[in-house]
Coordinates of C-alpha atoms in Angstrom, one line a residue:
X1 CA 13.2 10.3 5.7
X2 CA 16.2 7.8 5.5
X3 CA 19.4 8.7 3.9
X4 CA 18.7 5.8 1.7
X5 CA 15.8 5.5 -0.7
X6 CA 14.4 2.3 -1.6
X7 CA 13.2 1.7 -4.9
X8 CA 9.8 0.7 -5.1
X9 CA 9.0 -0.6 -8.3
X10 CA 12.3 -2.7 -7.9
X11 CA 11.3 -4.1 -4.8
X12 CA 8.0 -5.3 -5.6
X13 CA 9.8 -6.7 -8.7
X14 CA 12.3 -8.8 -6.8
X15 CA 9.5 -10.2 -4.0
X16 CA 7.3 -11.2 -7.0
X17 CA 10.0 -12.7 -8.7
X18 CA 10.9 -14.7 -5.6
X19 CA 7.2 -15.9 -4.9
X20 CA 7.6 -19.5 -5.7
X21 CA 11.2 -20.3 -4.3
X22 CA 10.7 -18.5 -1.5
X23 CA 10.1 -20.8 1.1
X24 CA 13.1 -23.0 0.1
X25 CA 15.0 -20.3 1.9
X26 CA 13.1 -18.7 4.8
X27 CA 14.7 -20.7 7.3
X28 CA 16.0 -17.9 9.4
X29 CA 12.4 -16.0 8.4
X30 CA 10.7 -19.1 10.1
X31 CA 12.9 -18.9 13.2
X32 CA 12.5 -15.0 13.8
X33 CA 8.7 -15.5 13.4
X34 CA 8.4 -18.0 16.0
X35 CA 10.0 -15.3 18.1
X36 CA 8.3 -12.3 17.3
X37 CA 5.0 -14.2 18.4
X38 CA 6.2 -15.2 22.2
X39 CA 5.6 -11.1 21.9
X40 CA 2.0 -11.5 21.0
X41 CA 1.4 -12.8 25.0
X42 CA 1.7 -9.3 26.1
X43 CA -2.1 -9.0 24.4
X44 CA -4.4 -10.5 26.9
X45 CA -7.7 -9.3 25.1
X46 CA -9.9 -11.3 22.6
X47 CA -8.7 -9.5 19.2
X48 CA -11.2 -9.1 16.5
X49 CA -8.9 -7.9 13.7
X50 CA -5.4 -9.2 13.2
X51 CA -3.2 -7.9 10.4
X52 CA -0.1 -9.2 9.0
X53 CA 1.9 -6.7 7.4
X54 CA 4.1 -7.8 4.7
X55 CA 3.2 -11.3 4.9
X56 CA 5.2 -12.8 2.1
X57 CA 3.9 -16.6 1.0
X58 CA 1.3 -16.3 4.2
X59 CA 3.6 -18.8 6.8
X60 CA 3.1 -16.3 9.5
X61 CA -0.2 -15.0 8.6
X62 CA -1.7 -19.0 9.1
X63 CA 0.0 -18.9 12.7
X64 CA -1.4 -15.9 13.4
X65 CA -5.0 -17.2 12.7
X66 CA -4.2 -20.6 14.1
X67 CA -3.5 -18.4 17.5
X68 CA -6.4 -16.2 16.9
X69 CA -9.1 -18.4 15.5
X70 CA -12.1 -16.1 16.1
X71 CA -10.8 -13.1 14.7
X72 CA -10.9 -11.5 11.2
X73 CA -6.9 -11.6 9.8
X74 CA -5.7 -10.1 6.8
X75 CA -2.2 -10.7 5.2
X76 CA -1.0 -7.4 3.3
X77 CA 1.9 -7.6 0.8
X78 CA 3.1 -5.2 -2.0
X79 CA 4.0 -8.5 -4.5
X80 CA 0.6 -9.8 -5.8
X81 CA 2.8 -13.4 -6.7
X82 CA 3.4 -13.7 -3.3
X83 CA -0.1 -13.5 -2.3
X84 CA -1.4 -16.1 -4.9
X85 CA 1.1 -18.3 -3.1
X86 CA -0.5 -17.7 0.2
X87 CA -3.3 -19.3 -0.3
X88 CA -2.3 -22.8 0.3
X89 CA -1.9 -21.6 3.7
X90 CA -5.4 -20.7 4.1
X91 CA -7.4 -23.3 4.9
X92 CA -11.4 -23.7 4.9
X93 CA -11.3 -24.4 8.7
X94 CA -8.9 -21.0 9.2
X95 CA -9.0 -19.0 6.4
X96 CA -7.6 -15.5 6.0
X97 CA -8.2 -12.7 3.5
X98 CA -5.1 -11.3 1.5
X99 CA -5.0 -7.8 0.3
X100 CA -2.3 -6.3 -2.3
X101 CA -1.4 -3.2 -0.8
X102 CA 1.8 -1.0 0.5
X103 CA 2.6 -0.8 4.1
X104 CA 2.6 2.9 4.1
X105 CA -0.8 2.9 2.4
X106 CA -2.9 0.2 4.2
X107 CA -6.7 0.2 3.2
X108 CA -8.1 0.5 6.7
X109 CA -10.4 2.6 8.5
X110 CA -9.0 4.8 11.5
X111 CA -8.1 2.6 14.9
X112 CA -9.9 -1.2 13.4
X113 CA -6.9 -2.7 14.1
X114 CA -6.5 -4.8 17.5
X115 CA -2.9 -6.9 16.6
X116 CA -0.8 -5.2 13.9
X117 CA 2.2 -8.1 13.2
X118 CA 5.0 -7.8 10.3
X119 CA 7.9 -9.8 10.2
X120 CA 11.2 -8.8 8.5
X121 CA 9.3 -6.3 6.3
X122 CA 9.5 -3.1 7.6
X123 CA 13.6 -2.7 6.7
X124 CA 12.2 -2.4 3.6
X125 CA 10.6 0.9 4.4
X126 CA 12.6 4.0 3.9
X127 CA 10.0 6.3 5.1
X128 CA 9.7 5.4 8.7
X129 CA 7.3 8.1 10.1
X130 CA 5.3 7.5 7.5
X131 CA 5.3 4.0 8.1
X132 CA 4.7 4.3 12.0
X133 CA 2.2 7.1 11.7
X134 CA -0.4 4.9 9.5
X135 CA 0.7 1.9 12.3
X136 CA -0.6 4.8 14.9
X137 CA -3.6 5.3 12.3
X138 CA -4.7 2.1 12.0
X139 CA -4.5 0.5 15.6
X140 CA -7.0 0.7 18.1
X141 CA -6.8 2.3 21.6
X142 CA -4.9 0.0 23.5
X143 CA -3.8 -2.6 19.9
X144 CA -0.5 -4.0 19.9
X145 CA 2.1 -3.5 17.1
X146 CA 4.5 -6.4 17.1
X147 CA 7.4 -6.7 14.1
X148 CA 10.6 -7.5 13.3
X149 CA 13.5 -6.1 11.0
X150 CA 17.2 -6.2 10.0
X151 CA 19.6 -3.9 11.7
X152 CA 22.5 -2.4 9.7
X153 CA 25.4 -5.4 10.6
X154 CA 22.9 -7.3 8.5
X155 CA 25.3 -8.9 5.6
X156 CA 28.2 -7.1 6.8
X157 CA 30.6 -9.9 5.3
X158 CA 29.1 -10.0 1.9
X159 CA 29.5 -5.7 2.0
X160 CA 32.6 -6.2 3.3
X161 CA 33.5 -8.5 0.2
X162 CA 32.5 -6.4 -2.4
X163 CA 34.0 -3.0 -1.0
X164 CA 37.0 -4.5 -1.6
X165 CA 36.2 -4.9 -5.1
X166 CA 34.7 -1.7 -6.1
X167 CA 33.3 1.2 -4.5
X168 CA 29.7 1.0 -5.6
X169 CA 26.6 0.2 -3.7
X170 CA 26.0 -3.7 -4.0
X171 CA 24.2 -4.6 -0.5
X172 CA 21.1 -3.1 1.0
X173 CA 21.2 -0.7 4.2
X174 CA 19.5 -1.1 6.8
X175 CA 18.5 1.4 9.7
X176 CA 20.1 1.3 13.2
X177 CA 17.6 0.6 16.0
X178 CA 17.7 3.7 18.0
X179 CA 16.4 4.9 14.7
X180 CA 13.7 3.0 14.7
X181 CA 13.0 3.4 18.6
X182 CA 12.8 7.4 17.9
X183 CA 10.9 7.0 14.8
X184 CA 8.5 5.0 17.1
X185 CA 7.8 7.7 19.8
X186 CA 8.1 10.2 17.4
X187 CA 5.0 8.7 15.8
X188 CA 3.2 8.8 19.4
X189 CA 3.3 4.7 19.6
X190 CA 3.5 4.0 23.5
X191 CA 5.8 2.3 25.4
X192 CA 7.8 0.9 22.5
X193 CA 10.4 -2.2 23.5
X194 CA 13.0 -3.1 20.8
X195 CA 15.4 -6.1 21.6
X196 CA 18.1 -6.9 18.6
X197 CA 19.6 -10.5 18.2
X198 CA 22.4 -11.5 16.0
X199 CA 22.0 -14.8 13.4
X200 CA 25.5 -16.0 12.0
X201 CA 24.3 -18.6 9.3
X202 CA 26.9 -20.1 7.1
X203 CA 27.6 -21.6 3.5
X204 CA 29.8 -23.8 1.5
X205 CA 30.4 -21.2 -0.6
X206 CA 29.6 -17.4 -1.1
X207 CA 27.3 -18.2 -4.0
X208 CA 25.4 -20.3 -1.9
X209 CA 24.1 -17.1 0.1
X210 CA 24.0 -15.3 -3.3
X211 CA 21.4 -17.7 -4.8
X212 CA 19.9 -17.7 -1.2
X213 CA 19.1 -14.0 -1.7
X214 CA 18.0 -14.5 -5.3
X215 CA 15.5 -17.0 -3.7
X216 CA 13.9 -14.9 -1.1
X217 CA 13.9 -12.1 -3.2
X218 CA 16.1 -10.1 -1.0
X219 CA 18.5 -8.6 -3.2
X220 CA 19.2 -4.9 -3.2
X221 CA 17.1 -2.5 -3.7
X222 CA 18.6 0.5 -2.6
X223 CA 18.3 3.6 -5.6
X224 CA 22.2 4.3 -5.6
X225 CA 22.5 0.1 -6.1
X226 CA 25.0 -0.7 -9.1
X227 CA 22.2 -0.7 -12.3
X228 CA 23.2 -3.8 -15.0
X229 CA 25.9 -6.4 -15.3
X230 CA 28.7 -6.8 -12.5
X231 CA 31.9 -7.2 -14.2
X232 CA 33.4 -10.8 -14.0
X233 CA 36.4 -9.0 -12.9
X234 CA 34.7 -7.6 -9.9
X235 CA 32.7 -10.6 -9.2
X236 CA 35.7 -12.4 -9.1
X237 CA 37.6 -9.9 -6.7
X238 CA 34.3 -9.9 -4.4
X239 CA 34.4 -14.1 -4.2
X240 CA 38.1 -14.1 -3.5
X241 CA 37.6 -11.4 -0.6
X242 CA 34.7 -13.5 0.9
X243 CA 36.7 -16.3 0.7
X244 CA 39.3 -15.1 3.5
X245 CA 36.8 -15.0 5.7
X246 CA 35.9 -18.6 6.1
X247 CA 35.9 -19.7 10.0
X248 CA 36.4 -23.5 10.4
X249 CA 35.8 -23.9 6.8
X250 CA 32.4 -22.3 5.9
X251 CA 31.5 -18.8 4.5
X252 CA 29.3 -16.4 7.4
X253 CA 26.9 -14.3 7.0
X254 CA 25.5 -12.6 9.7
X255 CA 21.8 -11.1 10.2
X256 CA 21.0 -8.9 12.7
X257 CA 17.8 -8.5 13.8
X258 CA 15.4 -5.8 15.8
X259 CA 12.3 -7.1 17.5
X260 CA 9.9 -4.6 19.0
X261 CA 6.6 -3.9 19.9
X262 CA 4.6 -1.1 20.9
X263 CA 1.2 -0.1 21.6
X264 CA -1.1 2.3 20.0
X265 CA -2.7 5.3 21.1
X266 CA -5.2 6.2 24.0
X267 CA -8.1 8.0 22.5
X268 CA -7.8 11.5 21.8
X269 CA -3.9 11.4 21.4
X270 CA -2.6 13.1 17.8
X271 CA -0.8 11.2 15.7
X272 CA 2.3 12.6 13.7
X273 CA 1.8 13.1 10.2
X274 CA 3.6 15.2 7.8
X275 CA 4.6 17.6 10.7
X276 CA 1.1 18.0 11.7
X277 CA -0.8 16.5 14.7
X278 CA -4.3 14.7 13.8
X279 CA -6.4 14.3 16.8
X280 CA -9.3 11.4 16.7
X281 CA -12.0 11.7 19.1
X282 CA -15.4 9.3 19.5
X283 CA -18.3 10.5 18.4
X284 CA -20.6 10.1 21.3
X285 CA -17.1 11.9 23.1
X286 CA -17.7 14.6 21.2
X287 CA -21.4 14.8 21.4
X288 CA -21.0 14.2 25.1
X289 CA -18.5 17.2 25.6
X290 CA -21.1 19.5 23.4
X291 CA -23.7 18.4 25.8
X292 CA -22.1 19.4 28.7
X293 CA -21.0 23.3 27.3
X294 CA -24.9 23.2 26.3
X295 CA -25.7 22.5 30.2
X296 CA -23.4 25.0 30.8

C-alpha cells in the first residue's frame, strides 16, 4: 500500500463530473496515447481480446479497435458519465463494449486477456499490488500490459505555489517509478520496461491550468486533501506565488510521465496476492500430469 490513499468515492465523483468537458482538455492525454501505442508493436500476435483500462470518453479505446479490428475490445472506467460519452466513439463498423467497473476489480475470467492498455489511469491507484496482481490475473500467457502514468514532479509548480500559502494537502501525489517498476516484478509481470518523459505545458495565467484540471476531472483526490472552501486569502497567496514563476511570460506546469509495459505470466507461474502465491495450471496440464503418476 501507498503512503497516500486515494479516495474513491471522490474520484469517481470528479471523472463523472468532468465527462462532458473532458475532451476540451486532453490535449496532452491525446499526445501520451499516441505514444503509449508505438508500444503495442512489441505484440506480434493476432489478439482476440483488447482491454482498455480506464478509458475515459473512449478516444483511446476507438484507436485501439481501429488497430485491432478483429478482436473483441472492452473500455473499463469507474465514472459511468464518462462511458455514456464513449459511445460516440464507437461506431457500427468498429464498435466496442464499455463496462463500468474498478481497475482493481475487473470482471474477467483468469488469463482472457491478450492486450491489456490504460493510459494515465493507473496514478490513480493507490493499491498497486493489487492493481498489478489482477493485471497478472487477467492476462494471458504471453499478453502484453502496456500503460502510462504521472510521476511525482507531476504539477510541481502548482504544489510549489500553494506550499507557500499554507501547509495543507492541495495537489495529488503521485508514485515514483522505481515504485512502480518493483510493484511490477513484485506482482510476477515479466520483463517490465518503464521509460518516464517530461511535458512542460504553459498558460496565460494560473487559473487557466486550474479550470484545465476542473475540466479533465483531475483535481485532487488524495484523503488528507484540504475538505471545503479555500480561503480567498490563501488563494490569493497561492496565485501570487505561481505568478513568480512565469518564464518568458507564461505560467508552467510540468507533467511527468511513466510509460511501461510488461508481459504476463508463462503458465503455471503464481501470481502475488495478498501475500499468498496462486498458481493456475490447464486443465488437460493437469489431467496430463495425473496420467503420467497413473502410468507410473
Amino acid at each position: 500500500m501507498s503512503e497516500f490513499q486515494i479516495d474513491r468515492r471522490q474520484l469517481r465523483r470528479n471523472f463523472a463530473g468532468a465527462a462532458t468537458t473532458y475532451e476540451k482538455h486532453d490535449a496532452l492525454q491525446r499526445e501520451v496515447q499516441t505514444h503509449l501505442l508505438e508500444r503495442l508493436s512489441f505484440y506480434l500476435d493476432t489478439p482476440q481480446r483488447v482491454v482498455d483500462i480506464g478509458a475515459g470518453t473512449g478516444r483511446g479505446t476507438a484507436a485501439l479497435k481501429r488497430r485491432y479490428p478483429k478482436a473483441e475490445v472492452i473500455a473499463f472506467d469507474l465514472a459511468l458519465p464518462m462511458l455514456r460519452v464513449a459511445k460516440q466513439h464507437s461506431s457500427w463498423r468498429r464498435p466496442f463494449d464499455r463496462v463500468c467497473a474498478e481497475a482493481c476489480a475487473l470482471p474477467l475470467a483468469d488469463h482472457s486477456v491478450d492486450v491489456l492498455h490504460s493510459n494515465l489511469c493507473f496514478q490513480w491507484i493507490d493499491d498497486l499490488p493489487a492493481l498489478f496482481g489482477e493485471c497478472m490475473r487477467v492476462l494471458k500467457p504471453g499478453g502484453l500490459m502496456a500503460f502510462s502514468s504521472f510521476g511525482p514532479d507531476t504539477l510541481m509548480e502548482l504544489r510549489a505555489a500553494w506550499a507557500a500559502a499554507d501547509e495543507r494537502a492541495h495537489v495529488s501525489r503521485f508514485l515514483d517509478m522505481h515504485d512502480v517498476g518493483d510493484a511490477m516484478l513484485a506482482a510476477g509481470l515479466r520483463d517490465p520496461v518503464l521509460d518516464v518523459f517530461r511535458y512542460t505545458l504553459t498558460y496565460s495565467e494560473p487559473r487557466k491550468l486550474l479550470e484545465e484540471l476542473q475540466g479533465l476531472g483531475a483535481t485532487n483526490a488524495d484523503r488528507q486533501r484540504e475538505r471545503g472552501l479555500t480561503g480567498k486569502s490563501r488563494y490569493r497567496r497561492m496565485l501570487a506565488a505561481y505568478e513568480t514563476m512565469r518564464v518568458d511570460g507564461r505560467i508552467p506546469a510540468t507533467w511527468e510521465v511513466v510509460s511501461a509495459h510488461a508481459w504476463g505470466p508463462p503458465v503455471g507461474q503464481p501470481r502475488r496476492v495478498g501475500g499468498m502465491e496462486i498458481a493456475s495450471f490447464s486443465i488437460d496440464k493437469l489431467r496430463g500430469s495425473r496420467r503420467q503418476k497413473d502410468e507410473a
